[in-house]
Coordinates of C-alpha atoms in Angstrom, one line a residue:
X157 CA -0.1 -0.1 0.3
X158 CA 2.8 2.7 0.6
X159 CA 4.7 1.7 -2.4
X160 CA 1.3 2.1 -4.2
X161 CA 0.5 5.6 -2.8
X162 CA 4.3 7.0 -3.7
X163 CA 3.5 5.7 -7.4
X164 CA 0.1 7.5 -7.1
X165 CA 1.3 10.6 -6.0
X166 CA 3.9 10.7 -8.2
X167 CA 1.1 10.1 -11.1
X168 CA -0.7 12.8 -9.7
X169 CA 1.5 15.6 -9.4
X170 CA 4.0 14.5 -12.5
X171 CA 0.6 14.8 -14.2
X172 CA 1.7 13.4 -17.5
X173 CA -1.2 10.7 -19.3
X174 CA 1.7 9.5 -22.0
X175 CA 3.9 8.1 -19.1
X176 CA 3.4 3.9 -18.4
X177 CA 1.0 4.0 -15.4
X178 CA 1.6 0.8 -12.7
X179 CA -0.9 1.8 -10.0
X180 CA -3.8 0.4 -11.8
X181 CA -1.9 -3.2 -11.1
X182 CA -0.4 -2.3 -7.9
X183 CA -4.2 -1.9 -7.0
X184 CA -5.0 -5.6 -7.8
X185 CA -1.6 -6.5 -6.0
X186 CA -2.8 -4.8 -3.0
X187 CA -6.0 -6.6 -2.9
X188 CA -4.3 -10.0 -3.4
X189 CA -1.4 -9.7 -0.7
X190 CA -3.2 -8.1 1.9
X191 CA -6.0 -11.1 1.5
X192 CA -3.4 -13.9 1.4
X193 CA -1.7 -12.3 4.7
X194 CA -5.4 -12.7 6.4
X195 CA -5.7 -16.1 5.0
X196 CA -2.5 -17.0 6.4
X197 CA -3.1 -15.5 9.8
X198 CA -6.5 -17.6 10.0
X199 CA -4.5 -20.6 9.0
X200 CA -2.5 -20.1 12.2
X201 CA -5.7 -19.6 14.5
X202 CA -8.0 -22.8 15.8
X203 CA -10.9 -22.9 13.5
X204 CA -13.3 -23.1 16.1
X205 CA -12.4 -19.5 16.4
X206 CA -13.4 -19.1 12.4
X207 CA -15.9 -18.1 10.9
X208 CA -17.1 -19.6 7.9
X209 CA -15.5 -17.5 4.9
X210 CA -12.5 -17.2 7.1
X211 CA -12.2 -21.8 7.6
X212 CA -12.8 -22.0 3.8
X213 CA -10.0 -19.6 3.2
X214 CA -7.5 -20.3 6.0
X215 CA -3.9 -21.6 4.8
X216 CA -2.7 -23.8 7.4
X217 CA 0.7 -23.9 4.9
X218 CA 2.5 -21.7 2.7
X219 CA 2.2 -22.2 -0.8
X220 CA 5.7 -22.9 -3.1
X221 CA 7.3 -19.6 -3.9
X222 CA 6.1 -20.8 -8.0
X223 CA 2.8 -21.3 -7.0
X224 CA 2.7 -17.9 -4.8
X225 CA 3.9 -16.2 -8.3
X226 CA 1.6 -17.8 -9.9
X227 CA -1.5 -16.4 -7.9
X228 CA 0.0 -13.0 -7.5
X229 CA 1.1 -12.6 -11.5
X230 CA -2.0 -14.2 -12.8
X231 CA -1.9 -12.8 -16.4
X232 CA -5.7 -12.3 -17.4
X233 CA -6.3 -10.3 -13.8
X234 CA -2.7 -9.0 -13.3
X235 CA -3.6 -5.7 -14.8
X236 CA -7.0 -4.5 -14.5
X237 CA -8.4 -7.1 -12.0
X238 CA -10.5 -9.2 -10.8
X239 CA -9.0 -10.3 -7.5
X240 CA -9.3 -13.6 -6.3
X241 CA -8.1 -15.1 -3.0
X242 CA -5.6 -18.2 -3.0
X243 CA -7.7 -20.6 -2.0
X244 CA -9.3 -20.4 -5.6
X245 CA -6.3 -20.1 -7.8
X246 CA -5.0 -23.5 -5.3
X247 CA -8.4 -25.0 -6.6
X248 CA -8.1 -24.0 -9.5
X249 CA -4.5 -25.2 -10.0
X250 CA -5.5 -28.7 -8.5
X251 CA -8.9 -28.8 -10.9
X252 CA -10.9 -29.8 -7.8
X253 CA -12.9 -26.7 -8.7
X254 CA -14.3 -28.1 -11.1
X255 CA -15.5 -31.6 -9.4
X256 CA -19.4 -31.9 -9.4
X257 CA -20.8 -33.1 -6.4
X258 CA -21.6 -36.7 -6.3
X259 CA -25.0 -38.3 -7.8
X260 CA -24.6 -35.9 -10.8
X261 CA -26.6 -36.4 -13.3
X262 CA -24.2 -37.5 -16.0
X263 CA -26.3 -35.6 -19.1
X264 CA -25.8 -32.5 -16.5
X265 CA -22.1 -32.6 -16.2
X266 CA -20.0 -29.5 -18.0
X267 CA -19.0 -30.8 -21.3
X268 CA -14.9 -31.0 -21.8
X269 CA -12.2 -30.9 -24.3
X270 CA -10.6 -34.9 -24.0
X271 CA -9.1 -35.4 -20.5
X272 CA -9.6 -31.7 -19.7
X273 CA -11.2 -30.9 -16.4
X274 CA -11.8 -27.6 -17.3
X275 CA -15.1 -27.2 -19.2
X276 CA -15.3 -25.7 -22.3
X277 CA -15.3 -22.0 -22.3
X278 CA -14.4 -20.7 -25.3
X279 CA -17.9 -19.7 -25.9
X280 CA -19.1 -18.0 -22.9
X281 CA -15.2 -16.3 -23.0
X282 CA -15.9 -15.1 -26.8
X283 CA -19.4 -13.4 -25.6
X284 CA -17.7 -11.5 -22.6
X285 CA -14.9 -10.3 -25.1
X286 CA -17.4 -9.4 -28.3
X287 CA -19.4 -7.8 -25.1
X288 CA -16.5 -5.8 -23.7
X289 CA -15.6 -4.7 -27.3
X290 CA -18.7 -3.2 -28.1
X291 CA -18.3 -1.2 -24.6
X292 CA -15.0 0.0 -25.7
X293 CA -15.9 0.8 -29.2
X294 CA -19.0 2.9 -27.5
X295 CA -16.9 4.2 -25.0
X296 CA -14.7 5.7 -28.0
X297 CA -17.8 6.9 -29.8
X298 CA -19.7 8.9 -26.7
X299 CA -16.3 10.5 -25.2
X300 CA -15.9 12.2 -28.5
X301 CA -19.7 13.9 -27.8
X302 CA -19.1 13.5 -23.5
X303 CA -16.1 14.4 -22.4
X304 CA -14.4 16.7 -19.5
X305 CA -13.2 19.2 -21.3
X306 CA -16.8 20.2 -22.5
X307 CA -18.7 20.7 -19.2
X308 CA -15.3 22.4 -18.2
X309 CA -15.5 25.1 -21.2
X310 CA -17.1 28.6 -21.9
X311 CA -19.9 26.4 -24.1
X312 CA -21.1 24.5 -21.1
X313 CA -22.5 27.2 -19.3
X314 CA -24.3 28.4 -22.7
X315 CA -26.8 25.9 -22.2
X316 CA -30.1 25.4 -20.1
X317 CA -30.2 23.5 -16.4
X318 CA -31.6 20.5 -17.7
X319 CA -29.2 20.0 -20.8
X320 CA -26.1 21.1 -18.5
X321 CA -27.3 17.9 -16.0
X322 CA -28.3 15.5 -19.1
X323 CA -24.4 16.4 -20.2
X324 CA -23.8 15.6 -16.9
X325 CA -25.0 12.1 -17.1
X326 CA -23.7 11.2 -20.3
X327 CA -20.2 12.2 -19.4
X328 CA -20.3 9.7 -16.3
X329 CA -22.0 6.8 -18.6
X330 CA -19.4 7.4 -21.3
X331 CA -16.6 7.0 -18.7
X332 CA -18.4 4.1 -16.7
X333 CA -18.3 2.2 -20.6
X334 CA -14.5 1.7 -20.8
X335 CA -14.5 0.8 -17.1
X336 CA -17.5 -1.9 -18.1
X337 CA -15.0 -2.4 -21.9
X338 CA -12.1 -3.4 -19.8
X339 CA -13.9 -5.3 -16.5
X340 CA -15.4 -7.7 -19.3
X341 CA -12.6 -8.4 -21.5
X342 CA -10.3 -9.4 -18.5
X343 CA -13.4 -11.3 -17.3
X344 CA -13.8 -13.4 -20.3
X345 CA -10.0 -13.9 -19.7
X346 CA -10.6 -15.7 -16.7
X347 CA -13.1 -17.4 -18.0
X348 CA -11.3 -18.7 -21.1
X349 CA -8.7 -20.0 -18.6
X350 CA -11.2 -21.5 -16.5
X351 CA -11.0 -19.4 -13.5
X352 CA -14.7 -17.7 -14.0
X353 CA -16.3 -21.3 -13.2
X354 CA -18.7 -21.2 -9.7
X355 CA -20.3 -24.9 -10.8
X356 CA -23.6 -25.7 -12.2
X357 CA -27.2 -24.0 -11.7
X358 CA -29.2 -27.0 -9.9
X359 CA -32.1 -26.0 -11.8
X360 CA -31.2 -25.1 -15.4
X361 CA -28.2 -27.6 -15.3
X362 CA -26.2 -24.5 -16.7
X363 CA -22.8 -24.0 -16.2
X364 CA -22.4 -21.0 -14.1
X365 CA -19.3 -18.7 -15.0
X366 CA -19.8 -15.8 -13.1
X367 CA -17.0 -16.8 -9.9
X368 CA -15.0 -13.6 -10.9
X369 CA -17.3 -11.1 -12.2
X370 CA -16.8 -7.6 -11.6
X371 CA -19.3 -5.6 -13.3
X372 CA -23.0 -5.7 -13.6
X373 CA -24.2 -2.7 -15.9
X374 CA -27.7 -3.4 -16.4
X375 CA -27.7 -2.9 -12.4
X376 CA -25.7 0.1 -12.4
X377 CA -28.6 2.0 -14.9
X378 CA -31.4 0.9 -13.7
X379 CA -30.9 1.3 -9.7
X380 CA -33.2 3.0 -7.9
X381 CA -31.4 3.5 -4.7
X382 CA -27.7 4.1 -3.9
X383 CA -27.2 0.4 -2.4
X384 CA -28.3 -1.1 -5.4
X385 CA -26.2 1.2 -8.3
X386 CA -22.8 0.5 -5.9
X387 CA -23.3 -3.3 -4.9
X388 CA -23.3 -3.4 -9.0
X389 CA -19.9 -1.8 -9.5
X390 CA -16.5 -2.6 -8.4
X391 CA -17.9 -6.2 -7.1
X392 CA -14.8 -7.8 -5.8
X393 CA -13.4 -4.4 -4.3
X394 CA -16.4 -4.2 -2.4
X395 CA -15.6 -8.1 -1.5
X396 CA -12.3 -7.4 -0.5
X397 CA -13.1 -4.0 1.7
X398 CA -15.8 -5.9 3.7
X399 CA -13.9 -9.5 4.5
X400 CA -10.6 -7.9 5.0
X401 CA -11.1 -4.6 6.2
X402 CA -14.6 -3.9 7.7
X403 CA -14.8 -7.2 9.2
X404 CA -11.4 -7.8 10.6
X405 CA -11.1 -4.9 12.5
X406 CA -14.3 -5.7 14.6
X407 CA -13.4 -7.3 17.9
X408 CA -14.2 -10.9 18.2
X409 CA -17.9 -11.0 20.0
X410 CA -19.1 -7.4 18.3
X411 CA -20.9 -5.9 15.7
X412 CA -18.8 -3.4 13.2
X413 CA -19.4 0.1 14.6
X414 CA -17.7 3.4 14.2
X415 CA -14.1 2.3 14.0
X416 CA -14.6 -0.5 11.4
X417 CA -16.7 1.8 9.1
X418 CA -13.9 4.5 9.4
X419 CA -11.0 1.8 8.8
X420 CA -12.6 0.9 5.5
X421 CA -13.7 4.6 4.6
X422 CA -10.3 5.6 4.7
X423 CA -8.7 2.1 3.0
X424 CA -10.7 2.3 0.7
X425 CA -10.1 6.5 0.0
X426 CA -5.9 6.3 0.2
X427 CA -6.5 3.2 -2.0
X428 CA -8.3 5.0 -4.8
X429 CA -5.4 7.8 -4.7
X430 CA -4.6 11.4 -3.7
X431 CA -6.6 13.3 -5.9
X432 CA -9.2 15.8 -4.2
X433 CA -12.3 14.6 -6.8
X434 CA -12.2 11.2 -5.0
X435 CA -12.7 12.0 -1.6
X436 CA -15.5 14.8 -2.3
X437 CA -17.3 12.0 -4.4
X438 CA -16.8 9.9 -1.2
X439 CA -18.1 12.2 1.5
X440 CA -20.8 13.1 -0.8
X441 CA -21.8 9.8 -1.6
X442 CA -21.6 8.7 2.3
X443 CA -24.4 11.6 2.9
X444 CA -26.4 9.8 -0.3
X445 CA -26.1 6.8 1.6
X446 CA -27.7 7.8 4.3
X447 CA -30.8 10.0 2.7
X448 CA -31.4 7.4 0.4
X449 CA -32.1 4.8 3.8
X450 CA -33.8 7.7 5.6
X451 CA -36.7 7.5 2.5
X452 CA -36.5 4.0 2.1
X453 CA -37.3 3.1 5.6
X454 CA -39.9 5.9 6.2
X455 CA -41.5 6.5 2.5
X456 CA -41.7 3.3 0.8
X457 CA -43.4 1.5 3.0
X458 CA -46.4 4.3 2.2
X459 CA -46.5 2.6 -1.5
X460 CA -46.5 -0.9 0.2
X461 CA -49.3 -3.1 1.5
X462 CA -50.1 -2.5 5.4
X463 CA -48.5 -6.0 5.8
X464 CA -45.0 -4.8 3.8
X465 CA -45.5 -7.7 1.3
X466 CA -47.0 -6.3 -2.0
X467 CA -46.6 -3.1 -3.7
X468 CA -49.5 -0.9 -4.3
X469 CA -50.8 0.4 -7.5
X470 CA -48.9 3.8 -7.1
X471 CA -45.7 2.4 -6.2
X472 CA -45.0 2.4 -9.7
X473 CA -44.3 6.1 -9.4
X474 CA -42.4 6.2 -6.5
X475 CA -39.7 4.0 -8.4
X476 CA -39.9 6.2 -11.2
X477 CA -39.1 8.7 -9.1
X478 CA -35.9 6.9 -7.1
X479 CA -34.6 6.1 -10.4
X480 CA -34.5 10.0 -11.9
X481 CA -32.9 11.1 -8.5
X482 CA -30.3 7.8 -7.7
X483 CA -29.2 8.5 -11.9
X484 CA -29.1 12.4 -11.8
X485 CA -27.5 12.5 -7.9
X486 CA -24.9 10.2 -8.9
X487 CA -23.9 11.6 -11.9
X488 CA -23.5 14.8 -9.9
X489 CA -21.6 13.2 -7.2
X490 CA -19.0 10.6 -9.4
X491 CA -17.9 14.2 -11.4
X492 CA -15.3 14.9 -9.5
X493 CA -14.0 11.1 -9.5
X494 CA -13.9 12.0 -13.6
X495 CA -12.5 15.7 -13.2
X496 CA -10.0 14.5 -10.1
X497 CA -8.6 18.1 -9.3
X498 CA -10.4 20.3 -6.7
X499 CA -10.8 23.4 -8.6
X500 CA -12.7 21.5 -12.0
X501 CA -14.9 19.8 -9.1
X502 CA -16.2 23.0 -7.5
X503 CA -16.4 24.9 -10.9
X504 CA -18.4 21.8 -12.6
X505 CA -20.6 21.8 -9.3
X506 CA -21.1 25.2 -9.5
X507 CA -22.3 25.6 -12.7
X508 CA -25.2 23.1 -11.8
X509 CA -25.8 25.0 -8.8
X510 CA -24.6 22.1 -6.3
X511 CA -28.2 21.1 -7.0
X512 CA -27.0 17.5 -4.8
X513 CA -25.2 19.3 -2.3
X514 CA -28.3 21.4 -1.7
X515 CA -30.6 18.1 -1.9
X516 CA -28.8 16.2 0.3
X517 CA -28.8 19.0 2.9
X518 CA -32.7 19.4 2.5
X519 CA -33.1 15.7 3.0
X520 CA -31.0 15.6 6.0
X521 CA -32.7 18.6 7.4
X522 CA -36.1 17.2 7.0
X523 CA -35.4 13.5 8.9
X524 CA -33.8 15.5 11.8
X525 CA -36.9 17.5 12.0
X526 CA -40.2 16.9 13.8
X527 CA -41.7 15.2 10.0
X528 CA -39.5 12.0 10.9
X529 CA -41.7 11.2 14.3
X530 CA -44.3 12.3 12.1
X531 CA -43.8 9.9 9.3
X532 CA -43.1 7.0 12.2
X533 CA -46.3 7.9 13.9
X534 CA -48.3 7.7 10.5
X535 CA -46.9 4.9 9.6
X536 CA -47.8 3.0 13.1
X537 CA -51.6 3.4 12.7
X538 CA -51.5 2.6 9.5
X539 CA -49.6 -0.9 9.0
X540 CA -49.7 -1.7 13.0
X541 CA -53.6 -2.9 12.9
X542 CA -52.4 -5.1 10.1
X543 CA -49.6 -7.2 11.7
X544 CA -51.4 -7.7 15.0
X545 CA -54.2 -9.2 12.4
X546 CA -52.0 -11.2 10.8
X547 CA -50.0 -12.6 13.8
X548 CA -53.1 -13.4 15.6
X549 CA -54.2 -15.1 12.4
X550 CA -50.8 -17.0 12.2
X551 CA -50.6 -15.7 8.8
X552 CA -46.9 -14.2 9.6
X553 CA -44.1 -15.8 11.8
X554 CA -42.3 -13.9 14.1
X555 CA -39.8 -13.4 11.9
X556 CA -41.8 -12.0 9.1
X557 CA -43.7 -9.5 11.3
X558 CA -39.8 -8.2 12.3
X559 CA -38.9 -7.5 9.1
X560 CA -42.2 -5.7 8.1
X561 CA -41.7 -3.9 11.5
X562 CA -38.0 -2.6 10.4
X563 CA -39.5 -1.5 6.9
X564 CA -41.4 1.6 9.1
X565 CA -38.7 2.4 11.8
X566 CA -39.7 -0.3 14.9
X567 CA -36.7 -2.0 14.3
X568 CA -33.2 -0.8 13.2
X569 CA -31.8 -2.6 9.5
X570 CA -29.7 -5.4 9.6
X571 CA -26.5 -4.4 9.6
X572 CA -24.8 -3.3 6.0
X573 CA -21.5 -3.5 5.5
X574 CA -20.2 -0.2 3.8
X575 CA -19.9 -0.7 -0.1
X576 CA -16.7 0.7 -1.6
X577 CA -15.8 1.7 2.1
X578 CA -18.8 4.5 2.1
X579 CA -20.7 4.2 5.2
X580 CA -24.5 2.7 4.5
X581 CA -25.6 4.6 7.9
X582 CA -23.6 7.9 8.0
X583 CA -25.7 9.1 10.7
X584 CA -25.3 5.7 13.0
X585 CA -21.5 6.1 12.5
X586 CA -21.5 9.5 14.0
X587 CA -24.0 8.7 16.5
X588 CA -21.9 5.8 17.8
X589 CA -18.6 7.5 17.5
X590 CA -19.8 10.7 19.8
X591 CA -21.4 7.6 22.1
X592 CA -17.4 6.1 21.8
X593 CA -16.2 9.3 22.9
X594 CA -18.2 10.3 25.7
X595 CA -17.1 6.3 27.0
X596 CA -14.2 6.7 26.8
X597 CA -13.9 10.0 28.6
X598 CA -16.0 8.6 31.3
X599 CA -13.7 5.6 31.3
X600 CA -11.0 7.8 32.0
X601 CA -12.7 9.9 34.7
X602 CA -12.8 7.2 36.5
X603 CA -9.6 5.7 36.2
X604 CA -8.3 9.0 37.2
X605 CA -10.3 9.0 40.2
X606 CA -9.2 5.2 41.0
X607 CA -5.8 6.0 40.2
X608 CA -5.5 9.9 42.2
X609 CA -2.1 10.6 43.4
X610 CA -1.6 10.3 47.2
X611 CA -1.8 13.3 49.2
X612 CA 1.4 14.8 51.5
X613 CA -0.1 12.9 54.6
X614 CA -0.4 9.3 52.6
X615 CA 3.1 9.9 51.8
X616 CA 4.3 11.0 55.0
X617 CA 2.2 8.1 56.6
X618 CA 3.7 5.2 53.8
X619 CA 7.3 6.5 54.8
X620 CA 6.8 6.3 58.6
X621 CA 5.6 3.1 58.2
X622 CA 8.6 1.7 55.9
X623 CA 11.2 3.7 58.2
X624 CA 9.2 2.4 61.7
X625 CA 9.7 5.8 63.3
X626 CA 7.7 9.2 63.2
X627 CA 9.8 11.8 61.0

């Protein structure tokens, strides 16, 4: 991480796009090496102290130098990812990855070539490569029309507000095309090698090749909330941050809290680099996550039936508004990720009147006002009778009732790990941080009382007792 950070700073200050940049490959290596170290550490712990995920990936013996080098320098994913754990690489080398469960119908076994154990992967790999090529072609076309130079030019301010927002949206979309294309090509290379194999779909009998899927363009471009948007982007980085940072800094027996979220956020930010634009995007996206969660908790249930199981006829309008809001909010938020520098980012934001910043601030103020308790009361009055009737008739279980109640604030939502290092609930994390500080201050205050220095009289008495005479 340190060497990568030095290279990122060098790239930032040199500002020479024509020079070879190795930081992308180093970012992949950081994920692989940190995961490998944690796997080795897990192999030294008793299995009973490990979670299922840790137990599956624990390394009780170090691999040979050749195997380690093969894992770290695995060529199909060396330059742009995706990252994966050493246990997957070992199972691929040993071909145990391709073993079918006992009792599998021979007709359902994936076809192989001659005596090879790796199923035929040419067709799915070629399809990925073709789609990746299409994305790259579209990027080359769209980037001519929508680019950073356009939004920084004087021509941009001549357009109306809505057209400026549209151009900002298309700038983000054209930039994402580049990543879609590269990640599809690398995923196709991994599929061709067999590393992308993920078993057989039990219902259809089809071979799954999505073990190393890194992006879901459809999920991103149709996302109706911030979580759906982020969880479909750079999936393997999300997995790495969750499994090897967020959960690792949490003491055993405790739930992840503010410290875990902060450590994950800092790691993700530093891992990406030091351009100010990255941090503008990260900070605003963290607030967007909180706002989106509040709307989902306290407004969305009005568009569901009182038992929370089915949508109402008006739910389609809620979904449309959520889709449009999510897309235009994230095109604003991710603009600094493209522009990188602070002056350029703030200039473009100002040209669309900081609409996402103002909207986020207004939404947070709304849920910090009496409107939030009012919404909760309305939801109780609307939904509670239906839940009570269902419970009395044993139509729903306690778990179903708990989930339904959580939709309008009776219970806290299940703990959600951060995506791309962004806190899943910034307000909750801030509250936990304040509480931790208060607890620390109180503990030190008590410790100070318990360990106060002795008084002069007490010191004199102790000396006299030691000497056996009066002073």
